[in-house]
mmCIF file of C-alpha atoms and ligand atoms in Angstrom:
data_model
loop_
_atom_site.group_PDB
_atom_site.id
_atom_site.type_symbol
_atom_site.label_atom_id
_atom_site.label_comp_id
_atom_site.label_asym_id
_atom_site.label_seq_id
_atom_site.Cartn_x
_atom_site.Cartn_y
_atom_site.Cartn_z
ATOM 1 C CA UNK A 1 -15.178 -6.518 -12.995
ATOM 2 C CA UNK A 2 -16.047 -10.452 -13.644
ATOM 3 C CA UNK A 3 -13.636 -13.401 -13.570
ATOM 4 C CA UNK A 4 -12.713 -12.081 -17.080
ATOM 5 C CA UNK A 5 -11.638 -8.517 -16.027
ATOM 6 C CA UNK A 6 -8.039 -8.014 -16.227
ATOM 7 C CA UNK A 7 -8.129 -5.007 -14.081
ATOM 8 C CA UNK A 8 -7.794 -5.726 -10.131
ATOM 9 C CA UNK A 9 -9.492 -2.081 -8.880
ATOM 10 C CA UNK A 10 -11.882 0.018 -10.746
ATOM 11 C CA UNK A 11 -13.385 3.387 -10.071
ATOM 12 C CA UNK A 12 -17.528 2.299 -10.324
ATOM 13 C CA UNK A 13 -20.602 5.093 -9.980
ATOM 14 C CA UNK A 14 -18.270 6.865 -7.049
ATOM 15 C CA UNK A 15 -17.060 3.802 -5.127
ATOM 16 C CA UNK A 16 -14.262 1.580 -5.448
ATOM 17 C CA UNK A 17 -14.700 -1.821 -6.471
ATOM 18 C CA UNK A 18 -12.115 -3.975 -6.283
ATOM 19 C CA UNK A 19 -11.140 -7.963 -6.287
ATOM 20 C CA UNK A 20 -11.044 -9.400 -2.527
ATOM 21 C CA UNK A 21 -7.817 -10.841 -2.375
ATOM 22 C CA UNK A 22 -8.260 -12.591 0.963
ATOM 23 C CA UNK A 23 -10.867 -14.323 -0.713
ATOM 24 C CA UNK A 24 -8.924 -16.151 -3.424
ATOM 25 C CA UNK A 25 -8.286 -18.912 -4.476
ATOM 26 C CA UNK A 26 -11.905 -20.402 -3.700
ATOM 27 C CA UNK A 27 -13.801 -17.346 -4.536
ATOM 28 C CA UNK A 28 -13.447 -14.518 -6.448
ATOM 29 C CA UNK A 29 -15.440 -11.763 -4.995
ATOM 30 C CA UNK A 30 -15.551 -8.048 -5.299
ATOM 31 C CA UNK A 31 -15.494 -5.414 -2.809
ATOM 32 C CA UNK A 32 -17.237 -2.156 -3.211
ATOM 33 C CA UNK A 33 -15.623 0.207 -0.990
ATOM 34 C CA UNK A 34 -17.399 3.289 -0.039
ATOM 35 C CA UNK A 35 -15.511 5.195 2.826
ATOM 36 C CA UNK A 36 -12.050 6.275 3.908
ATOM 37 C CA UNK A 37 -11.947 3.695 7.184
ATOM 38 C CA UNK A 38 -13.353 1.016 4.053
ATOM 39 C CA UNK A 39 -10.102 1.383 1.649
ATOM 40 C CA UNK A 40 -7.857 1.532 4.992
ATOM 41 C CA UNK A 41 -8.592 -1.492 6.581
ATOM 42 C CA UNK A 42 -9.334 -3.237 3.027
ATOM 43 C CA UNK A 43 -5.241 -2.499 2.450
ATOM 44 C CA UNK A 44 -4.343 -3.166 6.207
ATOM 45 C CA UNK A 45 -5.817 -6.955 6.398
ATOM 46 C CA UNK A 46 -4.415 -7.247 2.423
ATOM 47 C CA UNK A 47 -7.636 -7.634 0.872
ATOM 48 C CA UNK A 48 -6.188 -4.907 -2.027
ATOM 49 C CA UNK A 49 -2.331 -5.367 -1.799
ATOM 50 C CA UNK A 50 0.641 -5.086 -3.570
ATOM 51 C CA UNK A 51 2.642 -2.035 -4.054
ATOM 52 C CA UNK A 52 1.059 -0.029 -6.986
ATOM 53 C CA UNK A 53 -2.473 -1.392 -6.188
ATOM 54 C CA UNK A 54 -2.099 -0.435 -3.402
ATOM 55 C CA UNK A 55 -1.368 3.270 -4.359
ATOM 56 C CA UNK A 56 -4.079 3.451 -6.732
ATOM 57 C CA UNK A 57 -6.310 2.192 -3.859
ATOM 58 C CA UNK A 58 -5.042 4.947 -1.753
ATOM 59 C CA UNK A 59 -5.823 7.923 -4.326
ATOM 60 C CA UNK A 60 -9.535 6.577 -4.893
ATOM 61 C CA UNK A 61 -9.967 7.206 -1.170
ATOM 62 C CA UNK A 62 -8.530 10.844 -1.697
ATOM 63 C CA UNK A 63 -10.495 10.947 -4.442
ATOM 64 C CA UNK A 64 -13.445 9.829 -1.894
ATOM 65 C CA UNK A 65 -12.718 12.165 1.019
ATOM 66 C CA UNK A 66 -12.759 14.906 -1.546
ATOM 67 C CA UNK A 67 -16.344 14.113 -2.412
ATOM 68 C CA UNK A 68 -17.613 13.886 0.845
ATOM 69 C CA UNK A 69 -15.907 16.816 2.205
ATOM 70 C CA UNK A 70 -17.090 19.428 -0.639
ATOM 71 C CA UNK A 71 -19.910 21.280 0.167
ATOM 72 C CA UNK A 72 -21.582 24.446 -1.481
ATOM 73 C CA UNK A 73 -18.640 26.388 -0.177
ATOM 74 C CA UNK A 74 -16.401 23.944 -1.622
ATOM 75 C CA UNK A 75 -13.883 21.214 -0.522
ATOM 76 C CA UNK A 76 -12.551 21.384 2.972
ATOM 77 C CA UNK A 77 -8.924 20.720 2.653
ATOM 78 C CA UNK A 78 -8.107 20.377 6.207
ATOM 79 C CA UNK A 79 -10.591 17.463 6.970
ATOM 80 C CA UNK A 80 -9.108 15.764 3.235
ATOM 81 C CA UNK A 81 -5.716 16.449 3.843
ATOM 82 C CA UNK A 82 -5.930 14.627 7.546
ATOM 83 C CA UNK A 83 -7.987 11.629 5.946
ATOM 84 C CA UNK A 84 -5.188 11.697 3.356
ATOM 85 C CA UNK A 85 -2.384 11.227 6.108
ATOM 86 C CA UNK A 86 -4.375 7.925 7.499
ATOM 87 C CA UNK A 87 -4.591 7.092 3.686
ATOM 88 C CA UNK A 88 -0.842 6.569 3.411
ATOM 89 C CA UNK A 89 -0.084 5.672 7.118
ATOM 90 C CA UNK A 90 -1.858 2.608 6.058
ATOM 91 C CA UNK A 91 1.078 1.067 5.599
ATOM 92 C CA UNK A 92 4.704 2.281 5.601
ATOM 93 C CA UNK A 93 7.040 -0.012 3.343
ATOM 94 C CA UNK A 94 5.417 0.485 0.112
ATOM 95 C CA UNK A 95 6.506 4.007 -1.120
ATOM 96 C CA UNK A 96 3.743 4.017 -3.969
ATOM 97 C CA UNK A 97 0.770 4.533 -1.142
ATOM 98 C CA UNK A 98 2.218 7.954 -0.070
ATOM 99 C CA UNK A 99 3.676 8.884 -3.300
ATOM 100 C CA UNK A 100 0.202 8.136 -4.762
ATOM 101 C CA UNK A 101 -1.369 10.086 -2.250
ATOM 102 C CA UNK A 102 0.768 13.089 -2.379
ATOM 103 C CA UNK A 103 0.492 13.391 -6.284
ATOM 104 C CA UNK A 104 -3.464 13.851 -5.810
ATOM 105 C CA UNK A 105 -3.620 15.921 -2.589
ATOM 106 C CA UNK A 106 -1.711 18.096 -4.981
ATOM 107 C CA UNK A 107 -4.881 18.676 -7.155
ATOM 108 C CA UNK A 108 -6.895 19.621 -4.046
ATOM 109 C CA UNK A 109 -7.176 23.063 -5.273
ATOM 110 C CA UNK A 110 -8.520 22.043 -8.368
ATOM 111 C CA UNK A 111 -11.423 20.496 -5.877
ATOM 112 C CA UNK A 112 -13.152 16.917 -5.725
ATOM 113 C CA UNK A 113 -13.321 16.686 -9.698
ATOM 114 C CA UNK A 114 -9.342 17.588 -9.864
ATOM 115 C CA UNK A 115 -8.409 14.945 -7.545
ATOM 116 C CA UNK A 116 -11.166 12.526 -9.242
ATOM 117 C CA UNK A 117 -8.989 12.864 -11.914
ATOM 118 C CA UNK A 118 -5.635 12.482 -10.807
ATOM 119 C CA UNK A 119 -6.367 9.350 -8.963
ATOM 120 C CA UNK A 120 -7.762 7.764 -12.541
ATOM 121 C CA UNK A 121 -4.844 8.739 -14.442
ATOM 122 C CA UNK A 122 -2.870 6.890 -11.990
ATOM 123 C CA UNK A 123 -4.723 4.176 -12.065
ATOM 124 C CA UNK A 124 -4.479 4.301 -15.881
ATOM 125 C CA UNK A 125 -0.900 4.375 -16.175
ATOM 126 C CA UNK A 126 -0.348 1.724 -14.169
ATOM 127 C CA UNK A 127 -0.810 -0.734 -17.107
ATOM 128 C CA UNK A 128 1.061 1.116 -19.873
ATOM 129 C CA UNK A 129 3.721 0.917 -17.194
ATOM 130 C CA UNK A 130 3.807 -2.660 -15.720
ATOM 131 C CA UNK A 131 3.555 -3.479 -19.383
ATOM 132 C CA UNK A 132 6.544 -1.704 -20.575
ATOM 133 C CA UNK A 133 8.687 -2.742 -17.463
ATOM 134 C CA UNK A 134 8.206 -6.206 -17.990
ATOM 135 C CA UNK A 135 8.874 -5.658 -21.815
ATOM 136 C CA UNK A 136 11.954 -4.353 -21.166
ATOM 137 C CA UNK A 137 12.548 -7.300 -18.157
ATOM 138 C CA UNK A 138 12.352 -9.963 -20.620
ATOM 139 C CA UNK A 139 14.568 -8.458 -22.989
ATOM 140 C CA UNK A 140 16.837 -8.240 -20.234
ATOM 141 C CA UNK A 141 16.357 -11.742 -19.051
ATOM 142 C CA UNK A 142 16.707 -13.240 -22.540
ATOM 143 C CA UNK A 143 20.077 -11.437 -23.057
ATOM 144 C CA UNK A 144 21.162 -12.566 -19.858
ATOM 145 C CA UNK A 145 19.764 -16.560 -19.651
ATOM 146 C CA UNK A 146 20.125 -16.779 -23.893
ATOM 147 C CA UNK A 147 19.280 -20.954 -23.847
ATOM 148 C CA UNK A 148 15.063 -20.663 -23.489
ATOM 149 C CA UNK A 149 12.407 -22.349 -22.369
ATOM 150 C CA UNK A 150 13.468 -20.596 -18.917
ATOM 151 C CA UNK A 151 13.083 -22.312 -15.439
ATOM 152 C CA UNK A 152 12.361 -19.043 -13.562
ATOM 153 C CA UNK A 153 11.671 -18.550 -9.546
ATOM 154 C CA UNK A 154 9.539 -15.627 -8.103
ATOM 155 C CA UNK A 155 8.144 -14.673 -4.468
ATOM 156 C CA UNK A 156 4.830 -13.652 -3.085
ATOM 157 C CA UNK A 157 1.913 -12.558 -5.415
ATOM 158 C CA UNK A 158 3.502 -9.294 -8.221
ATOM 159 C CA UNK A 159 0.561 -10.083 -10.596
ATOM 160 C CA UNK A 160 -2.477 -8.653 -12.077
ATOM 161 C CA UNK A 161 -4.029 -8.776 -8.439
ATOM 162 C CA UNK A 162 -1.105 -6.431 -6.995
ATOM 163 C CA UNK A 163 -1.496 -3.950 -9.917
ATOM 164 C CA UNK A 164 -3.987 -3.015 -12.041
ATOM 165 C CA UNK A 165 -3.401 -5.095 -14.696
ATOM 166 C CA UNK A 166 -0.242 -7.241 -15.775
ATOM 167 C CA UNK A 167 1.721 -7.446 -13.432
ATOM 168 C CA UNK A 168 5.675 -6.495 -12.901
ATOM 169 C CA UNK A 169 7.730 -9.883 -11.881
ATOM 170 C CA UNK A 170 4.714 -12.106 -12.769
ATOM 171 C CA UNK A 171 3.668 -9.544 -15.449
ATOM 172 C CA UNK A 172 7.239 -10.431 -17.082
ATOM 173 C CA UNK A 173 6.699 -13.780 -16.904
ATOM 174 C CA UNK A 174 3.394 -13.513 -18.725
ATOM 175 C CA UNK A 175 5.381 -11.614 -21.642
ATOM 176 C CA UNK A 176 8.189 -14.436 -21.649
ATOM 177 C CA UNK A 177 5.507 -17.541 -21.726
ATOM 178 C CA UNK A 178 3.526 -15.440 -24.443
ATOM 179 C CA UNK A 179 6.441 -16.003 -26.480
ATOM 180 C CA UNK A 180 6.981 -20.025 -25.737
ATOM 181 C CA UNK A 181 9.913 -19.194 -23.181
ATOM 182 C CA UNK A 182 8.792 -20.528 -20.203
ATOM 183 C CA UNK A 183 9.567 -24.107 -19.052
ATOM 184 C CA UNK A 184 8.406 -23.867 -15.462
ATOM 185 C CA UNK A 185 8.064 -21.314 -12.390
ATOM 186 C CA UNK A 186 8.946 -22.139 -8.926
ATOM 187 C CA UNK A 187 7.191 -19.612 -6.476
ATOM 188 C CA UNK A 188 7.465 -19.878 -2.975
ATOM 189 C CA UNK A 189 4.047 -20.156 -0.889
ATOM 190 C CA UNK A 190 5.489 -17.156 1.150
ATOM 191 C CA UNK A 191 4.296 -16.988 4.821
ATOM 192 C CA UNK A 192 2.275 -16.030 6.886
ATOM 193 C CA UNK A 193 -0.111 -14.649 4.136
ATOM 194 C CA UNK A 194 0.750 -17.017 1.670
ATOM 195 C CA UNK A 195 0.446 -14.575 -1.299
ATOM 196 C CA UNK A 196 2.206 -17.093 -3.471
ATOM 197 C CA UNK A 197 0.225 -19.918 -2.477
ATOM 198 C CA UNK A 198 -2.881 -18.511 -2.752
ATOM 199 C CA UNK A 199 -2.470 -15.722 -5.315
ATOM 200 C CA UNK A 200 0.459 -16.824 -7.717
ATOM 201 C CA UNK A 201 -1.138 -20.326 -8.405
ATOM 202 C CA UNK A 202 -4.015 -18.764 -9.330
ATOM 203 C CA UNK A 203 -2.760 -16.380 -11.306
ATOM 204 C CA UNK A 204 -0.260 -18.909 -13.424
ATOM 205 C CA UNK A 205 -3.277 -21.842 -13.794
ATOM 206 C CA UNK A 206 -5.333 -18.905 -14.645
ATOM 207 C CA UNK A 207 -2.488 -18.324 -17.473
ATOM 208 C CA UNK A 208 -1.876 -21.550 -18.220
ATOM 209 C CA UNK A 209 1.670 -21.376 -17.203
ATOM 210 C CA UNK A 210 3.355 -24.401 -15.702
ATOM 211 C CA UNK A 211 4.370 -24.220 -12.320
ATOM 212 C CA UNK A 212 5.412 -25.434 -9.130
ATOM 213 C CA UNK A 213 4.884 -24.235 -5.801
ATOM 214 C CA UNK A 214 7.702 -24.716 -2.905
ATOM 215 C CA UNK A 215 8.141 -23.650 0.790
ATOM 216 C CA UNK A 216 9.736 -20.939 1.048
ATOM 217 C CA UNK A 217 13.072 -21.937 2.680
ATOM 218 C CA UNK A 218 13.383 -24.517 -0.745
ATOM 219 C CA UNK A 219 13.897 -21.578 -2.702
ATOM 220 C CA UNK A 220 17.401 -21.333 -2.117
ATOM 221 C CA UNK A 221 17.815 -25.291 -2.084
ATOM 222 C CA UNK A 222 16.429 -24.925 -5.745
ATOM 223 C CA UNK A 223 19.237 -22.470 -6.934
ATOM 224 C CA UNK A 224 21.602 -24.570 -5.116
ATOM 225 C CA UNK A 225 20.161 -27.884 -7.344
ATOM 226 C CA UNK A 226 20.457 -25.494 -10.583
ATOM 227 C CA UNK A 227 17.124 -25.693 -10.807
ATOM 228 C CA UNK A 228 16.634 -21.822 -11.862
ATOM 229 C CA UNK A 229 17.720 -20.043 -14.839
ATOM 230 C CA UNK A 230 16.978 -16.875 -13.051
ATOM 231 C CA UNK A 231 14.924 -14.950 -10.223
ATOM 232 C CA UNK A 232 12.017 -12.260 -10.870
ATOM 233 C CA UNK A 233 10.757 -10.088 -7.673
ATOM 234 C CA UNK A 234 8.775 -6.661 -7.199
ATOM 235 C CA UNK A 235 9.498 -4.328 -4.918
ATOM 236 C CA UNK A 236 8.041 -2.038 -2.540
ATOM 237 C CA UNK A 237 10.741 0.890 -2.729
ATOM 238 C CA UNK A 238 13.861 0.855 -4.347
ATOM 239 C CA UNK A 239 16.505 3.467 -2.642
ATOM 240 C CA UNK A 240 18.607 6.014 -4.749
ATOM 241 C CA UNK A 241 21.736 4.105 -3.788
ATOM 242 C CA UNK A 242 19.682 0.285 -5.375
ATOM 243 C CA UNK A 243 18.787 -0.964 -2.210
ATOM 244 C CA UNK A 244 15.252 -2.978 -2.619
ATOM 245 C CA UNK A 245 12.685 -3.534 0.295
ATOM 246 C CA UNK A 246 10.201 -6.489 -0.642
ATOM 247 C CA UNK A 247 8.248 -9.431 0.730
ATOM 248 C CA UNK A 248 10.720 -11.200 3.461
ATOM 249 C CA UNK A 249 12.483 -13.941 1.985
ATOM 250 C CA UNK A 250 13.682 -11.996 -0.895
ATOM 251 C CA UNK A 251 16.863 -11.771 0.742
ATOM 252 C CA UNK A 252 17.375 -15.060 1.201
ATOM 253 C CA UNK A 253 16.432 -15.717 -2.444
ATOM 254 C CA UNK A 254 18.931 -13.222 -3.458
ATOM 255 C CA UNK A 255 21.890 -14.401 -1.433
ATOM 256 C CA UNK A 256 21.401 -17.642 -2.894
ATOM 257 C CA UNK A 257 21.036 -16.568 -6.375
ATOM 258 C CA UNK A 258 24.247 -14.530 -5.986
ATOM 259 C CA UNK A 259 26.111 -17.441 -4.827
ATOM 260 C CA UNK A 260 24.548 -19.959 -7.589
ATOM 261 C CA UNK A 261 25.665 -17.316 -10.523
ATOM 262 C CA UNK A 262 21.855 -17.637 -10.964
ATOM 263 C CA UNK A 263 20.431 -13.669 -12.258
ATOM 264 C CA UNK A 264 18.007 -11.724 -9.823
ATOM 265 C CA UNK A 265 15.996 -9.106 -11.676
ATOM 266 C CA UNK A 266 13.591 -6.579 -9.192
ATOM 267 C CA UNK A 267 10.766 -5.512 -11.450
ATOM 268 C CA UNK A 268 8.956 -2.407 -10.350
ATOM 269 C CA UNK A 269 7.245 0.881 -12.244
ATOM 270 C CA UNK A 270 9.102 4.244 -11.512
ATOM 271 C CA UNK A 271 5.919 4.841 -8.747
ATOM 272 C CA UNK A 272 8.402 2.137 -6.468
ATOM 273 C CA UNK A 273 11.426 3.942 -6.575
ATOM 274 C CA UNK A 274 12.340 6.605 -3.186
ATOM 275 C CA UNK A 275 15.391 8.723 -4.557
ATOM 276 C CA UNK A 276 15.104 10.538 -1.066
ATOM 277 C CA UNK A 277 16.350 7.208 0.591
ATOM 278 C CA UNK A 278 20.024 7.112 0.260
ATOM 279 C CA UNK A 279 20.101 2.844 1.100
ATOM 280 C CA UNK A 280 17.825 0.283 2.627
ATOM 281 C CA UNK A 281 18.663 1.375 6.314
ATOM 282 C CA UNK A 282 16.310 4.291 6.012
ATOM 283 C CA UNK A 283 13.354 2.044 4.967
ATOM 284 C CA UNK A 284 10.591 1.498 7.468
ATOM 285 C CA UNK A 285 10.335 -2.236 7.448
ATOM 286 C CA UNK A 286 6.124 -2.804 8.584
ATOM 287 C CA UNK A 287 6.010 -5.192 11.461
ATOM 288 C CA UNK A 288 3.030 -7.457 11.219
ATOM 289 C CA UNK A 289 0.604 -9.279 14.366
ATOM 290 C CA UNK A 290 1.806 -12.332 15.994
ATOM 291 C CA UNK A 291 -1.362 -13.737 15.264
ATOM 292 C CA UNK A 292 -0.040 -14.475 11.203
ATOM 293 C CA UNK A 293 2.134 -16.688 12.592
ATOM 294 C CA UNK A 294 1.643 -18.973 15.203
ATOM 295 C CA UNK A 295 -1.920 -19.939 13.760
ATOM 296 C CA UNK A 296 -2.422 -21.881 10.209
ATOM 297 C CA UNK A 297 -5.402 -21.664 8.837
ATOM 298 C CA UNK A 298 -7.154 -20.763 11.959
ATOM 299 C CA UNK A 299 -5.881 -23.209 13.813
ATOM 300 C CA UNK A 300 -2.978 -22.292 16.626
ATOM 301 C CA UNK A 301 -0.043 -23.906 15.643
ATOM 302 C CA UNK A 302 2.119 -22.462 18.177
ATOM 303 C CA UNK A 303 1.971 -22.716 22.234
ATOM 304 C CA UNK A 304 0.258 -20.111 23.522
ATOM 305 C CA UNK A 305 2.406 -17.018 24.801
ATOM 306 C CA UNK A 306 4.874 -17.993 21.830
ATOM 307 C CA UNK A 307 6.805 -14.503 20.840
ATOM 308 C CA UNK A 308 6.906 -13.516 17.015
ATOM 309 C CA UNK A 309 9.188 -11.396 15.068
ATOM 310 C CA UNK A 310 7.198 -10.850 12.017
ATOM 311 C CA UNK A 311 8.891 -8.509 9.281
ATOM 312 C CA UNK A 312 6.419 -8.163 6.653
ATOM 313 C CA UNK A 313 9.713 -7.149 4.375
ATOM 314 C CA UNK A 314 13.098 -7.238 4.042
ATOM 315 C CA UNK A 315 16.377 -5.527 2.151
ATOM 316 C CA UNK A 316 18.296 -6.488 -0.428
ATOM 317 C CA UNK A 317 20.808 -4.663 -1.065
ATOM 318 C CA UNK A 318 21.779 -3.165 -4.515
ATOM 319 C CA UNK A 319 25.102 -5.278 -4.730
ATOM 320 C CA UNK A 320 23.048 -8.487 -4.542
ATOM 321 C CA UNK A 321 20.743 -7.521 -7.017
ATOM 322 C CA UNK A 322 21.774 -7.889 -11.188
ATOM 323 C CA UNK A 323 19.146 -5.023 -12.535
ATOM 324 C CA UNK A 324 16.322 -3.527 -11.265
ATOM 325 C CA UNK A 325 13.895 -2.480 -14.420
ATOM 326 C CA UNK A 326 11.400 0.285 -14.313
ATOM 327 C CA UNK A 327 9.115 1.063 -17.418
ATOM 328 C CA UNK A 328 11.721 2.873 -18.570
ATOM 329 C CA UNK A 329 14.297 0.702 -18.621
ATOM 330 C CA UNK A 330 16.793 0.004 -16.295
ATOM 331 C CA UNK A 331 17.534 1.552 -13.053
ATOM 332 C CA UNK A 332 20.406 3.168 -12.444
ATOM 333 C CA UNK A 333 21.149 3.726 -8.843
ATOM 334 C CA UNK A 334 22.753 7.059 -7.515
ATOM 335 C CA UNK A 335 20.019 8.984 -9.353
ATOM 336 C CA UNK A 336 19.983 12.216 -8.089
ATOM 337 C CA UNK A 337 17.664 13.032 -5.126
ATOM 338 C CA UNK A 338 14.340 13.332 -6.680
ATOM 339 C CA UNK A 339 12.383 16.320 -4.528
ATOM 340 C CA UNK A 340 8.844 14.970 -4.613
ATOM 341 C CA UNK A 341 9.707 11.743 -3.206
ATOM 342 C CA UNK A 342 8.056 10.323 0.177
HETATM 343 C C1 LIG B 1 3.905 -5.692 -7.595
HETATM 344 S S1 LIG B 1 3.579 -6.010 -5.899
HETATM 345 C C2 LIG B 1 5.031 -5.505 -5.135
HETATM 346 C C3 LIG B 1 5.235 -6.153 -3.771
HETATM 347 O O1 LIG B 1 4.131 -5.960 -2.844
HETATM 348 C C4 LIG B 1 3.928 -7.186 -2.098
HETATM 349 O O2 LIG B 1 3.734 -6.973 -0.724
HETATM 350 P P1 LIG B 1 2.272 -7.238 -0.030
HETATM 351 O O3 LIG B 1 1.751 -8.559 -0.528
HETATM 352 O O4 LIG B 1 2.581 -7.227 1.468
HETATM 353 O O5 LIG B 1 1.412 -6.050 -0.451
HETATM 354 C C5 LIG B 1 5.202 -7.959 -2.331
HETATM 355 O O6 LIG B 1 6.268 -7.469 -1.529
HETATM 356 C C6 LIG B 1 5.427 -7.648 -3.804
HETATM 357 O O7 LIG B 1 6.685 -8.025 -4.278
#
């Protein structure tokens, strides 16, 4: 995959190469991952991130583990099974890393080739999916916004690099600016990873998409200012009841967009949503290293000893949020408990 590739993570001669995203913006590198303990920490220090790469990146590894634990009497499902529980322990917001990793330990008994196979039909999908979700998004923000160009505001990185291609907020911004209706998007630079600084401005100059970068506290001084016609997130896993866990900040945004009359729109493929979560109080919010925050740039910004609450996500609940939009259209929450979800 070059600078041209539009694909973030790629199944290559039995390794998994994928774009460095801790690299970016001043190089664009690619990592060719080769073991389990690779893809984990790879997706634990967020050099492959973003909800549904993220769960493609976990089924490669499945897809790995099966290799490497099939010998002439065949795949040893107990030693892929436990690699496959570190696989999605990775990280625990993101519902599409176990529900990735659950679909292909389910082809185990199919053996290495089954799973192989699983994992790149995930991977495949993810596209036809992102695609249609943010088809149906902009529909959905035209018919709520009507006057275009649009002055839209997103958070943290939901591109091309946090899929596989496309994109789901960002992705539906693409589709909108394809058309001529984008004025301008505000992103926020979104600490301590800065996903949006580093990863969203690449992506939009990349585009060609005007845009403007803020700290993340302006973003609710900008719907305040009317500055936004309307606010595009992902999502890491959307509860039965609408609740949404994603990037922290997205509250804020929300609460602010509610009060401004300003539409907030959570774009995410089916892969995001946990039916077997009745609301946001069930979701395991991942608590990240002091470290993110009291240095800059590797520099120590903070006194030594300083204490850090660092939430890596928050909730938003449903009532705050005007749609969430899946590839197949909108979301509508109550759905019924679905039975295979993590
Ligand atoms: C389409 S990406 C969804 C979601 O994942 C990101 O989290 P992270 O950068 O920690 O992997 C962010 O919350 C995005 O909105």
């Amino acid at each position: 995959m070059g600078n041209s590739s539009t694909r973030s993570i790629a199944w290559r001669d039995g390794t998994i190469e994928a774009v460095d995203q801790v690299a970016l913006p001043h190089e664009y590198r690619l990592l060719r991952l080769t073991t389990v303990d690779q893809v984990i920490d790879a997706i634990q220090r967020l050099a492959i991130r973003g909800a549904p790469a993220i769960g493609v990146a976990g089924a490669l590894a499945v897809a790995l583990s099966a290799r490497v634990h099939t010998h002439a009497g065949g795949c040893d499902e107990i030693a892929v099974r436990t690699e496959a529980q570190r696989i999605a322990d990775a990280r625990p917001t993101a519902v599409n890393l176990s529900w990735a990793v659950r679909r292909v330990v389910g082809k185990l008994g199919g053996g290495a080739d089954a799973v192989l196979a699983e994992a790149l039909e995930i991977l495949a999908e993810d596209e036809r999916q992102n695609r249609a979700a943010a088809s149906h998004a902009a529909d959905l923000v035209r018919r709520l916004c009507r006057q275009e160009p649009l002055r839209l505001l997103t958070h943290c990185n939901t591109g091309r690099l946090a899929t596989v291609a496309w994109g789901t907020a960002l992705g539906t911004i693409r589709e909108l600016a394809a058309a001529g209706g984008v004025a301008e998007v505000l992103f926020g630079e979104t600490r301590p990873l800065l996903q949006g600084a580093r990863l969203t401005a690449w992506e939009l100059a990349e585009a060609g998409i005007p845009h403007r970068m803020l700290v993340d506290s302006a973003g609710p001084a900008a719907l305040a200012a009317g500055m936004v016609d309307c606010v595009l997130v992902g999502a890491d896993r959307v509860c039965a009841n609408g609740d949404v866990a994603n990037k922290i900040g997205t509250y804020s945004l929300a609460l602010a967009a509610n009060r401004a009359g300003v539409p907030f729109v959570v774009v995410a493929p089916e892969s995001t949503l946990d039916l077997s979560l009745a609301g946001g109080a069930d979701i395991v919010i991942e608590e990240r290293a002091a470290g993110e925050v009291v240095a800059f740039g590797g520099v120590d910004v903070a006194p030594a000893g300083t204490r850090v609450f660092n939430p890596a996500f928050d909730v938003t609940p449903a009532e705050l949020i005007t749609a969430v939009v899946t590839e197949n259209g909108l979301f509508s929450p109550q759905a019924a408990v679905r039975e295979d979800a993590s």
